[in-house]
Short mmCIF file of N, CA and C in Angstrom, two decimals:
data_model
loop_
_atom_site.label_atom_id
_atom_site.label_comp_id
_atom_site.label_asym_id
_atom_site.label_seq_id
_atom_site.Cartn_x
_atom_site.Cartn_y
_atom_site.Cartn_z
N UNK Y 584 -61.33 100.38 90.57
CA UNK Y 584 -60.27 100.25 89.32
C UNK Y 584 -59.90 98.67 90.34
N UNK Y 585 -59.53 98.16 90.09
CA UNK Y 585 -58.57 96.84 90.68
C UNK Y 585 -57.60 96.36 89.06
N UNK Y 586 -56.78 95.30 89.25
CA UNK Y 586 -55.33 95.02 89.04
C UNK Y 586 -55.30 93.49 89.42
N UNK Y 587 -55.28 92.81 88.47
CA UNK Y 587 -54.75 91.53 88.65
C UNK Y 587 -53.85 90.86 87.70
N UNK Y 588 -53.13 90.10 88.83
CA UNK Y 588 -51.36 89.23 88.42
C UNK Y 588 -51.44 88.03 89.08
N UNK Y 589 -51.33 87.73 87.76
CA UNK Y 589 -50.77 86.30 88.01
C UNK Y 589 -49.39 85.76 87.49
N UNK Y 590 -48.47 85.23 88.36
CA UNK Y 590 -46.86 84.56 87.97
C UNK Y 590 -46.92 83.11 88.53
N UNK Y 591 -46.85 82.07 87.24
CA UNK Y 591 -46.72 80.51 87.07
C UNK Y 591 -45.02 80.20 87.55
N UNK Y 592 -44.20 80.09 87.75
CA UNK Y 592 -43.12 78.44 88.06
C UNK Y 592 -43.32 77.70 87.52
N UNK Y 593 -42.81 77.07 86.64
CA UNK Y 593 -42.98 75.44 85.82
C UNK Y 593 -41.57 75.07 86.57
N UNK Y 594 -41.23 74.76 86.79
CA UNK Y 594 -39.55 74.07 87.12
C UNK Y 594 -39.47 72.93 86.88
N UNK Y 595 -40.07 71.99 85.91
CA UNK Y 595 -40.58 70.14 85.81
C UNK Y 595 -38.89 69.32 85.79
N UNK Y 596 -39.08 68.41 86.33
CA UNK Y 596 -37.78 68.12 85.29
C UNK Y 596 -38.56 66.45 86.72
N UNK Y 597 -38.48 65.70 85.66
CA UNK Y 597 -38.37 64.16 85.93
C UNK Y 597 -38.05 63.21 85.89
N UNK Y 598 -38.26 61.92 87.04
CA UNK Y 598 -37.55 61.10 87.41
C UNK Y 598 -36.73 59.91 86.37
N UNK Y 599 -35.86 58.94 86.73
CA UNK Y 599 -35.09 58.65 85.68
C UNK Y 599 -36.04 57.79 84.76
N UNK Y 600 -36.90 57.29 84.82
CA UNK Y 600 -38.17 56.59 83.88
C UNK Y 600 -39.14 57.10 83.01
N UNK Y 601 -39.23 59.36 83.24
CA UNK Y 601 -39.70 59.54 82.70
C UNK Y 601 -41.40 59.62 83.44
N UNK Y 602 -41.15 59.22 84.72
CA UNK Y 602 -42.81 59.56 85.06
C UNK Y 602 -43.20 60.64 86.39
N UNK Y 603 -41.79 60.91 86.76
CA UNK Y 603 -41.98 61.46 88.48
C UNK Y 603 -41.49 63.03 88.30
N UNK Y 604 -42.45 63.76 88.78
CA UNK Y 604 -42.38 64.72 88.40
C UNK Y 604 -41.08 64.96 89.59
N UNK Y 605 -39.72 65.53 89.61
CA UNK Y 605 -39.39 65.68 90.85
C UNK Y 605 -38.88 67.24 91.56
N UNK Y 606 -39.47 68.18 90.78
CA UNK Y 606 -39.07 69.96 91.52
C UNK Y 606 -41.09 70.28 91.04
N UNK Y 607 -41.41 70.89 92.52
CA UNK Y 607 -42.74 71.40 92.60
C UNK Y 607 -43.07 72.90 92.01
N UNK Y 608 -44.17 72.81 91.73
CA UNK Y 608 -44.66 74.08 90.70
C UNK Y 608 -45.49 74.35 91.71
N UNK Y 609 -44.29 75.66 91.40
CA UNK Y 609 -44.89 77.29 92.52
C UNK Y 609 -45.64 78.44 91.70
N UNK Y 610 -47.11 78.57 91.97
CA UNK Y 610 -47.68 80.11 92.00
C UNK Y 610 -47.89 80.70 92.36
N UNK Y 611 -47.97 81.57 92.23
CA UNK Y 611 -48.41 83.11 93.21
C UNK Y 611 -49.51 84.63 91.91
N UNK Y 612 -50.33 84.25 93.02
CA UNK Y 612 -51.41 85.80 92.87
C UNK Y 612 -51.33 86.56 93.83
N UNK Y 613 -51.78 87.93 93.29
CA UNK Y 613 -52.52 89.25 93.16
C UNK Y 613 -52.82 89.60 93.09
N UNK Y 614 -53.46 90.99 93.66
CA UNK Y 614 -55.00 91.15 93.15
C UNK Y 614 -53.99 92.77 94.01
N UNK Y 615 -55.12 93.55 93.30
CA UNK Y 615 -54.84 95.39 94.65
C UNK Y 615 -56.56 95.83 93.50
N UNK Y 616 -56.53 96.71 94.38
CA UNK Y 616 -57.64 97.25 93.98
C UNK Y 616 -57.82 98.65 95.00
N UNK Y 617 -58.21 99.16 94.37
CA UNK Y 617 -59.14 101.12 94.72
C UNK Y 617 -60.61 101.35 94.56
N UNK Y 618 -60.81 101.66 96.16
CA UNK Y 618 -62.13 102.37 96.62
C UNK Y 618 -62.51 103.51 96.79
N UNK Y 619 -61.89 104.63 96.05
CA UNK Y 619 -62.05 105.69 96.44
C UNK Y 619 -61.46 106.31 97.32
N UNK Y 620 -60.87 105.40 99.37
CA UNK Y 620 -60.50 106.29 99.74
C UNK Y 620 -58.77 105.12 99.81
N UNK Y 621 -59.12 103.93 100.11
CA UNK Y 621 -57.80 102.90 99.90
C UNK Y 621 -57.49 102.40 98.85
N UNK Y 622 -56.10 102.26 99.09
CA UNK Y 622 -55.50 101.20 97.86
C UNK Y 622 -55.16 99.54 98.32
N UNK Y 623 -56.19 98.55 98.46
CA UNK Y 623 -55.69 97.18 99.77
C UNK Y 623 -54.76 96.46 98.53
N UNK Y 624 -54.40 95.76 98.79
CA UNK Y 624 -53.10 94.60 98.36
C UNK Y 624 -53.59 93.54 98.95
N UNK Y 625 -54.06 92.44 98.32
CA UNK Y 625 -54.58 90.76 98.74
C UNK Y 625 -53.10 89.76 98.06
N UNK Y 626 -52.41 88.76 98.52
CA UNK Y 626 -51.50 87.99 97.89
C UNK Y 626 -51.66 86.80 98.47
N UNK Y 627 -51.80 85.47 97.70
CA UNK Y 627 -52.05 84.14 98.14
C UNK Y 627 -50.07 83.69 97.42
N UNK Y 628 -49.08 83.95 98.65
CA UNK Y 628 -48.31 83.57 98.09
C UNK Y 628 -47.45 82.08 98.36
N UNK Y 629 -47.00 81.43 97.43
CA UNK Y 629 -46.32 80.88 97.65
C UNK Y 629 -47.80 79.51 97.54
N UNK Y 630 -47.99 78.88 96.95
CA UNK Y 630 -48.67 77.82 96.77
C UNK Y 630 -48.60 76.38 95.68
N UNK Y 631 -47.98 75.61 96.57
CA UNK Y 631 -47.87 74.72 95.46
C UNK Y 631 -47.54 73.67 96.46
N UNK Y 632 -47.43 72.85 95.07
CA UNK Y 632 -48.27 71.78 95.37
C UNK Y 632 -47.09 70.44 94.84
N UNK Y 633 -47.35 69.58 95.65
CA UNK Y 633 -45.91 67.97 94.79
C UNK Y 633 -47.60 66.88 94.02
N UNK Y 634 -48.08 67.08 94.64
CA UNK Y 634 -49.49 66.09 93.65
C UNK Y 634 -49.78 66.73 91.77
N UNK Y 635 -48.87 65.87 91.04
CA UNK Y 635 -50.12 66.12 88.78
C UNK Y 635 -50.78 64.96 89.10
N UNK Y 636 -51.61 64.98 89.11
CA UNK Y 636 -52.55 63.73 88.08
C UNK Y 636 -52.24 64.11 86.72
N UNK Y 637 -52.49 62.67 86.22
CA UNK Y 637 -52.58 62.37 84.73
C UNK Y 637 -54.13 61.77 84.22
N UNK Y 638 -54.38 62.59 83.39
CA UNK Y 638 -55.84 61.62 82.99
C UNK Y 638 -55.47 61.17 81.63
N UNK Y 639 -57.21 59.78 81.76
CA UNK Y 639 -56.39 58.93 80.63
C UNK Y 639 -57.47 59.07 79.63
N UNK Y 640 -58.18 59.15 78.51
CA UNK Y 640 -58.64 59.39 78.11
C UNK Y 640 -59.19 57.89 77.65
N UNK Y 641 -61.10 58.00 77.56
CA UNK Y 641 -60.92 56.90 77.37
C UNK Y 641 -61.83 56.70 75.77
N UNK Y 642 -62.58 55.83 74.42
CA UNK Y 642 -63.36 56.25 73.75
C UNK Y 642 -64.90 55.44 74.03
N UNK Y 643 -65.25 56.22 73.49
CA UNK Y 643 -66.36 55.69 73.08
C UNK Y 643 -67.12 55.05 71.61
N UNK Y 644 -66.64 54.26 71.40
CA UNK Y 644 -66.66 54.70 69.70
C UNK Y 644 -67.95 54.01 69.27
N UNK Y 645 -68.90 53.28 69.81
CA UNK Y 645 -70.05 53.30 69.26
C UNK Y 645 -71.17 54.30 69.62
N UNK Y 646 -71.02 55.36 70.66
CA UNK Y 646 -71.90 56.35 70.67
C UNK Y 646 -72.65 56.25 71.70
N UNK Y 647 -72.64 54.48 73.44
CA UNK Y 647 -73.80 54.57 73.55
C UNK Y 647 -73.68 55.02 75.16
N UNK Y 648 -72.91 55.64 74.78
CA UNK Y 648 -72.67 56.28 76.41
C UNK Y 648 -71.52 55.88 77.27
N UNK Y 649 -71.09 54.32 76.65
CA UNK Y 649 -70.30 53.74 77.90
C UNK Y 649 -68.85 53.33 76.96
N UNK Y 650 -67.48 53.65 77.99
CA UNK Y 650 -66.26 54.27 77.00
C UNK Y 650 -65.65 52.66 76.78
N UNK Y 651 -65.07 51.92 76.05
CA UNK Y 651 -64.99 50.56 75.07
C UNK Y 651 -63.81 49.66 76.22
N UNK Y 652 -62.99 49.93 76.88
CA UNK Y 652 -62.84 49.89 77.91
C UNK Y 652 -63.97 48.92 78.96
N UNK Y 653 -64.78 48.93 79.39
CA UNK Y 653 -65.66 48.19 80.15
C UNK Y 653 -67.10 47.75 79.73
N UNK Y 654 -67.77 48.01 78.23
CA UNK Y 654 -68.60 48.30 77.13
C UNK Y 654 -68.18 46.39 76.76
N UNK Y 655 -69.61 45.81 76.83
CA UNK Y 655 -69.71 44.48 76.70
C UNK Y 655 -70.08 44.69 75.17
N UNK Y 656 -70.51 45.86 75.29
CA UNK Y 656 -70.99 45.92 73.26
C UNK Y 656 -70.61 46.71 72.41
N UNK Y 657 -69.39 46.66 72.02
CA UNK Y 657 -68.66 47.83 71.62
C UNK Y 657 -68.90 47.85 70.30
N UNK Y 658 -69.74 47.24 69.70
CA UNK Y 658 -69.95 48.10 68.12
C UNK Y 658 -71.89 48.51 68.53
N UNK Y 659 -72.27 48.52 69.80
CA UNK Y 659 -73.43 49.54 69.21
C UNK Y 659 -74.78 48.05 69.42
N UNK Y 660 -75.23 47.12 69.09
CA UNK Y 660 -76.02 46.05 68.11
C UNK Y 660 -76.06 45.05 69.47
N UNK Y 661 -76.16 45.97 70.81
CA UNK Y 661 -77.31 46.13 72.07
C UNK Y 661 -76.66 43.76 72.33
N UNK Y 662 -75.87 43.58 71.39
CA UNK Y 662 -75.42 42.17 72.03
C UNK Y 662 -74.20 41.94 72.51
N UNK Y 663 -74.25 41.33 73.44
CA UNK Y 663 -72.46 41.66 74.00
C UNK Y 663 -71.11 40.56 73.29
N UNK Y 664 -70.45 40.80 73.01
CA UNK Y 664 -69.07 40.38 71.72
C UNK Y 664 -68.75 39.11 72.03
N UNK Y 665 -68.55 38.72 73.68
CA UNK Y 665 -68.22 36.77 74.03
C UNK Y 665 -69.21 36.71 72.88
N UNK Y 666 -69.89 37.02 73.10
CA UNK Y 666 -71.70 35.83 72.83
C UNK Y 666 -71.36 35.99 71.01
N UNK Y 667 -71.46 36.43 71.18
CA UNK Y 667 -71.08 37.56 68.96
C UNK Y 667 -70.30 36.46 68.22
N UNK Y 668 -68.37 36.76 69.63
CA UNK Y 668 -67.13 36.21 69.09
C UNK Y 668 -67.45 34.53 69.50
N UNK Y 669 -68.95 34.06 69.51
CA UNK Y 669 -68.57 32.58 69.72
C UNK Y 669 -69.56 32.35 68.39
N UNK Y 670 -69.25 32.14 67.06
CA UNK Y 670 -70.04 32.11 66.62
C UNK Y 670 -70.00 30.89 65.46
N UNK Y 671 -69.71 29.73 66.40
CA UNK Y 671 -70.30 28.32 66.48
C UNK Y 671 -71.08 27.35 67.11
N UNK Y 672 -71.67 28.84 68.11
CA UNK Y 672 -71.97 28.03 69.03
C UNK Y 672 -71.75 26.85 69.92
N UNK Y 673 -70.45 26.71 69.83
CA UNK Y 673 -69.93 25.49 71.01
C UNK Y 673 -69.11 26.64 72.74
N UNK Y 674 -69.38 27.61 72.62
CA UNK Y 674 -69.34 28.25 74.39
C UNK Y 674 -67.48 28.39 74.40
N UNK Y 675 -67.48 28.31 73.05
CA UNK Y 675 -65.49 29.33 72.96
C UNK Y 675 -65.03 30.30 72.02
N UNK Y 676 -65.30 31.20 72.32
CA UNK Y 676 -64.51 32.44 71.08
C UNK Y 676 -63.44 32.21 70.38
N UNK Y 677 -63.96 32.04 69.61
CA UNK Y 677 -63.90 31.85 67.82
C UNK Y 677 -61.95 32.59 67.68
N UNK Y 678 -61.44 32.51 66.25
CA UNK Y 678 -60.44 33.26 66.29
C UNK Y 678 -61.25 33.42 64.77
N UNK Y 679 -61.41 32.60 64.37
CA UNK Y 679 -61.75 32.89 63.03
C UNK Y 679 -63.17 32.63 62.55
N UNK Y 680 -63.56 33.77 61.56
CA UNK Y 680 -65.34 33.77 60.99
C UNK Y 680 -64.86 33.45 59.86
N UNK Y 681 -66.12 33.26 59.22
CA UNK Y 681 -66.16 33.08 57.90
C UNK Y 681 -67.31 33.42 57.14
N UNK Y 682 -66.42 34.19 56.67
CA UNK Y 682 -67.90 35.37 55.75
C UNK Y 682 -66.76 35.34 53.97
N UNK Y 683 -68.12 33.73 53.00
CA UNK Y 683 -68.11 32.86 51.88
C UNK Y 683 -68.28 33.62 51.26
N UNK Y 684 -69.32 35.28 51.24
CA UNK Y 684 -69.88 35.81 50.27
C UNK Y 684 -69.53 36.68 50.10
N UNK Y 685 -68.89 37.55 51.09
CA UNK Y 685 -67.89 38.82 51.04
C UNK Y 685 -68.62 40.06 51.62
N UNK Y 686 -69.23 39.87 52.45
CA UNK Y 686 -69.97 40.52 52.64
C UNK Y 686 -69.42 41.09 53.91
N UNK Y 687 -68.46 40.65 54.25
CA UNK Y 687 -68.79 41.51 55.31
C UNK Y 687 -68.43 41.06 56.78
N UNK Y 688 -69.76 40.57 56.77
CA UNK Y 688 -70.30 39.39 57.83
C UNK Y 688 -70.71 38.09 57.70
N UNK Y 689 -69.85 37.32 58.82
CA UNK Y 689 -69.52 36.34 58.74
C UNK Y 689 -71.30 34.97 59.03
N UNK Y 690 -71.37 34.24 58.12
CA UNK Y 690 -72.57 33.95 57.86
C UNK Y 690 -72.88 32.82 58.90
N UNK Y 691 -72.00 32.22 60.32
CA UNK Y 691 -72.05 32.12 61.69
C UNK Y 691 -73.16 33.00 62.29
N UNK Y 692 -72.38 34.44 62.19
CA UNK Y 692 -73.29 35.43 62.98
C UNK Y 692 -74.46 35.27 62.63
N UNK Y 693 -74.84 34.83 61.41
CA UNK Y 693 -76.76 34.90 60.87
C UNK Y 693 -77.53 34.00 61.50
N UNK Y 694 -77.72 33.12 62.05
CA UNK Y 694 -78.30 31.79 62.78
C UNK Y 694 -79.80 32.18 62.71
N UNK Y 695 -79.94 31.50 61.91
CA UNK Y 695 -81.60 31.43 62.83
C UNK Y 695 -82.34 29.46 62.90
N UNK Y 696 -80.95 29.29 63.40
CA UNK Y 696 -81.28 27.73 64.09
C UNK Y 696 -82.88 26.99 64.34
N UNK Y 697 -83.59 27.55 64.54
CA UNK Y 697 -84.82 27.20 64.62
C UNK Y 697 -85.76 26.40 62.96
N UNK Y 698 -85.06 28.09 61.92
CA UNK Y 698 -85.95 28.30 60.51
C UNK Y 698 -87.03 28.37 60.73
N UNK Y 699 -87.23 29.86 61.73
CA UNK Y 699 -88.69 30.48 61.67
C UNK Y 699 -88.98 31.89 60.57
N UNK Y 700 -86.19 32.30 60.30
CA UNK Y 700 -87.28 33.08 58.84
C UNK Y 700 -86.57 34.19 59.33
N UNK Y 701 -85.66 34.16 61.01
CA UNK Y 701 -85.71 34.92 61.61
C UNK Y 701 -84.56 35.14 62.28
N UNK Y 702 -83.79 35.55 62.83
CA UNK Y 702 -81.97 35.62 62.97
C UNK Y 702 -82.06 36.00 64.14
N UNK Y 703 -81.47 34.43 64.85
CA UNK Y 703 -81.65 33.86 66.41
C UNK Y 703 -81.59 35.22 66.84
N UNK Y 704 -80.58 36.21 66.39
CA UNK Y 704 -80.43 36.98 68.04
C UNK Y 704 -81.83 38.52 67.58
N UNK Y 705 -82.60 38.40 66.68
CA UNK Y 705 -83.47 38.91 66.67
C UNK Y 705 -85.04 37.95 67.18
N UNK Y 706 -84.86 37.25 67.38
CA UNK Y 706 -86.21 36.16 67.28
C UNK Y 706 -86.56 35.74 68.45
N UNK Y 707 -87.50 35.71 68.91
CA UNK Y 707 -88.51 36.03 70.79
C UNK Y 707 -88.69 34.75 71.00
N UNK Y 708 -88.32 33.93 69.95
CA UNK Y 708 -89.22 32.37 70.46
C UNK Y 708 -87.72 31.68 69.88
N UNK Y 709 -86.54 31.08 69.80
CA UNK Y 709 -85.38 31.12 69.64
C UNK Y 709 -85.66 29.59 69.00
N UNK Y 710 -86.20 28.88 70.01
CA UNK Y 710 -86.38 27.55 69.56
C UNK Y 710 -87.95 26.74 69.03
N UNK Y 711 -88.38 27.91 68.70
CA UNK Y 711 -89.23 27.37 67.93
C UNK Y 711 -91.12 26.78 68.51
N UNK Y 712 -91.24 26.96 69.42
CA UNK Y 712 -91.75 26.35 70.33
C UNK Y 712 -92.96 27.04 70.45
N UNK Y 713 -92.86 27.99 70.20
CA UNK Y 713 -94.32 29.00 70.19
C UNK Y 713 -94.23 29.67 71.44
N UNK Y 714 -93.42 29.64 72.41
CA UNK Y 714 -93.88 29.98 73.03
C UNK Y 714 -91.94 31.83 73.18
N UNK Y 715 -92.27 32.56 73.49
CA UNK Y 715 -91.46 33.62 73.93
C UNK Y 715 -90.41 33.07 74.93
N UNK Y 716 -89.41 33.27 75.33
CA UNK Y 716 -88.14 33.02 75.64
C UNK Y 716 -88.47 33.54 76.86
N UNK Y 717 -88.40 34.57 77.29
CA UNK Y 717 -89.20 35.72 78.95
C UNK Y 717 -89.76 34.26 78.87
N UNK Y 718 -91.03 34.87 78.80
CA UNK Y 718 -92.07 33.42 78.36
C UNK Y 718 -91.68 32.19 79.46
N UNK Y 719 -90.45 31.35 78.74
CA UNK Y 719 -90.17 30.82 79.79
C UNK Y 719 -88.99 30.44 80.56
N UNK Y 720 -88.39 31.62 80.35
CA UNK Y 720 -87.54 32.10 81.74
C UNK Y 720 -88.18 32.21 82.98
N UNK Y 721 -89.50 32.18 83.56
CA UNK Y 721 -90.27 33.17 83.83
C UNK Y 721 -91.70 31.47 84.93
N UNK Y 722 -90.12 30.75 85.70
CA UNK Y 722 -91.23 29.31 85.74
C UNK Y 722 -92.17 29.06 86.74
N UNK Y 723 -92.32 29.89 88.21
CA UNK Y 723 -92.92 30.64 88.29
C UNK Y 723 -94.20 31.22 88.02
N UNK Y 724 -93.84 31.90 87.09
CA UNK Y 724 -95.10 33.02 86.74
C UNK Y 724 -95.40 34.38 87.19
N UNK Y 725 -94.02 34.56 88.62
CA UNK Y 725 -93.95 36.15 88.84
C UNK Y 725 -93.77 37.54 87.80
N UNK Y 726 -93.95 36.83 87.04
CA UNK Y 726 -93.45 37.91 86.01
C UNK Y 726 -91.70 38.87 86.67
N UNK Y 727 -91.17 37.45 87.08
CA UNK Y 727 -89.77 37.96 86.89
C UNK Y 727 -88.85 36.74 85.99
N UNK Y 728 -87.84 37.62 85.01
CA UNK Y 728 -87.20 36.18 84.72
C UNK Y 728 -86.33 35.54 86.01
N UNK Y 729 -86.27 33.92 85.79
CA UNK Y 729 -86.34 33.24 86.99
C UNK Y 729 -84.69 33.78 87.26
N UNK Y 730 -83.56 33.58 86.21
CA UNK Y 730 -81.95 34.40 86.70
C UNK Y 730 -82.11 35.01 87.47
N UNK Y 731 -83.09 36.43 87.21
CA UNK Y 731 -82.56 37.85 88.84
C UNK Y 731 -83.94 37.56 89.39
N UNK Y 732 -84.82 36.69 89.86
CA UNK Y 732 -85.98 36.52 91.22
C UNK Y 732 -86.06 35.18 91.21
N UNK Y 733 -85.50 34.67 91.65
CA UNK Y 733 -85.89 32.84 91.69
C UNK Y 733 -86.58 32.38 93.53
N UNK Y 734 -87.83 32.19 92.35
CA UNK Y 734 -88.60 32.13 93.46
C UNK Y 734 -89.10 30.75 92.94
N UNK Y 735 -88.68 29.74 92.51
CA UNK Y 735 -88.87 28.45 92.35
C UNK Y 735 -90.60 28.28 92.42
N UNK Y 736 -91.08 28.02 93.71
CA UNK Y 736 -91.97 27.64 94.11
C UNK Y 736 -92.95 28.37 94.31
N UNK Y 737 -93.20 29.89 94.38
CA UNK Y 737 -93.79 30.60 93.19
C UNK Y 737 -94.93 31.54 95.48
N UNK Y 738 -93.75 31.29 96.27
CA UNK Y 738 -94.30 31.50 97.20
C UNK Y 738 -94.04 32.69 98.09
N UNK Y 739 -93.57 34.08 97.05
CA UNK Y 739 -92.95 35.25 97.25
C UNK Y 739 -91.56 35.73 97.73
N UNK Y 740 -91.43 34.57 98.73
CA UNK Y 740 -90.21 34.40 99.23
C UNK Y 740 -88.80 34.23 97.99
N UNK Y 741 -87.41 35.08 97.61
CA UNK Y 741 -86.69 34.30 97.14
C UNK Y 741 -86.00 32.63 97.37
N UNK Y 742 -85.65 32.13 96.80
CA UNK Y 742 -85.43 31.22 97.21
C UNK Y 742 -83.24 31.03 97.99
N UNK Y 743 -82.81 31.88 97.70
CA UNK Y 743 -82.12 32.44 98.43
C UNK Y 743 -82.56 33.00 99.46
N UNK Y 744 -83.05 33.62 100.01
CA UNK Y 744 -84.05 34.31 101.27
C UNK Y 744 -83.92 32.86 102.05
N UNK Y 745 -84.92 32.11 101.33
CA UNK Y 745 -85.71 31.33 102.43
C UNK Y 745 -84.16 30.28 102.52
N UNK Y 746 -83.57 30.07 102.63
CA UNK Y 746 -82.65 29.47 102.69
C UNK Y 746 -81.23 29.33 103.59
N UNK Y 747 -81.51 30.73 104.49
CA UNK Y 747 -80.42 30.96 105.40
C UNK Y 747 -81.47 30.84 106.67
#
């Protein structure tokens, strides 16, 4: 036979800004049990804490598993919002987008600058020179984009290491 009793006392008041609790939270737990011969009581008395934690919920609107407060791609299309916000390609985020045909998309976002009939956001050869952009970004031919592995002379040692 076992009996469990738990008592919780809450007497919270806050400071003048409504943010800091000024009183303590106290909980008292007790358990009684009988084993055919003895009755035992166990108490956890006056367990208190001055720490109160608040959890702020964040959202993941596009369902990619990354909260929007730290996501660079809030709509989940695979493109950084900063780049998408520069509709005229001048390097500055634009404040007004142009939607001349009222389809809900800015015509300046639907760019095909090389005239190959593929939108620049989907094209693998954005300058239409016959070379895939990732191949062009690997000038030393080591299989790594030069922005990630700068070994421009192809000797197997990154330039940042050689400079040391």
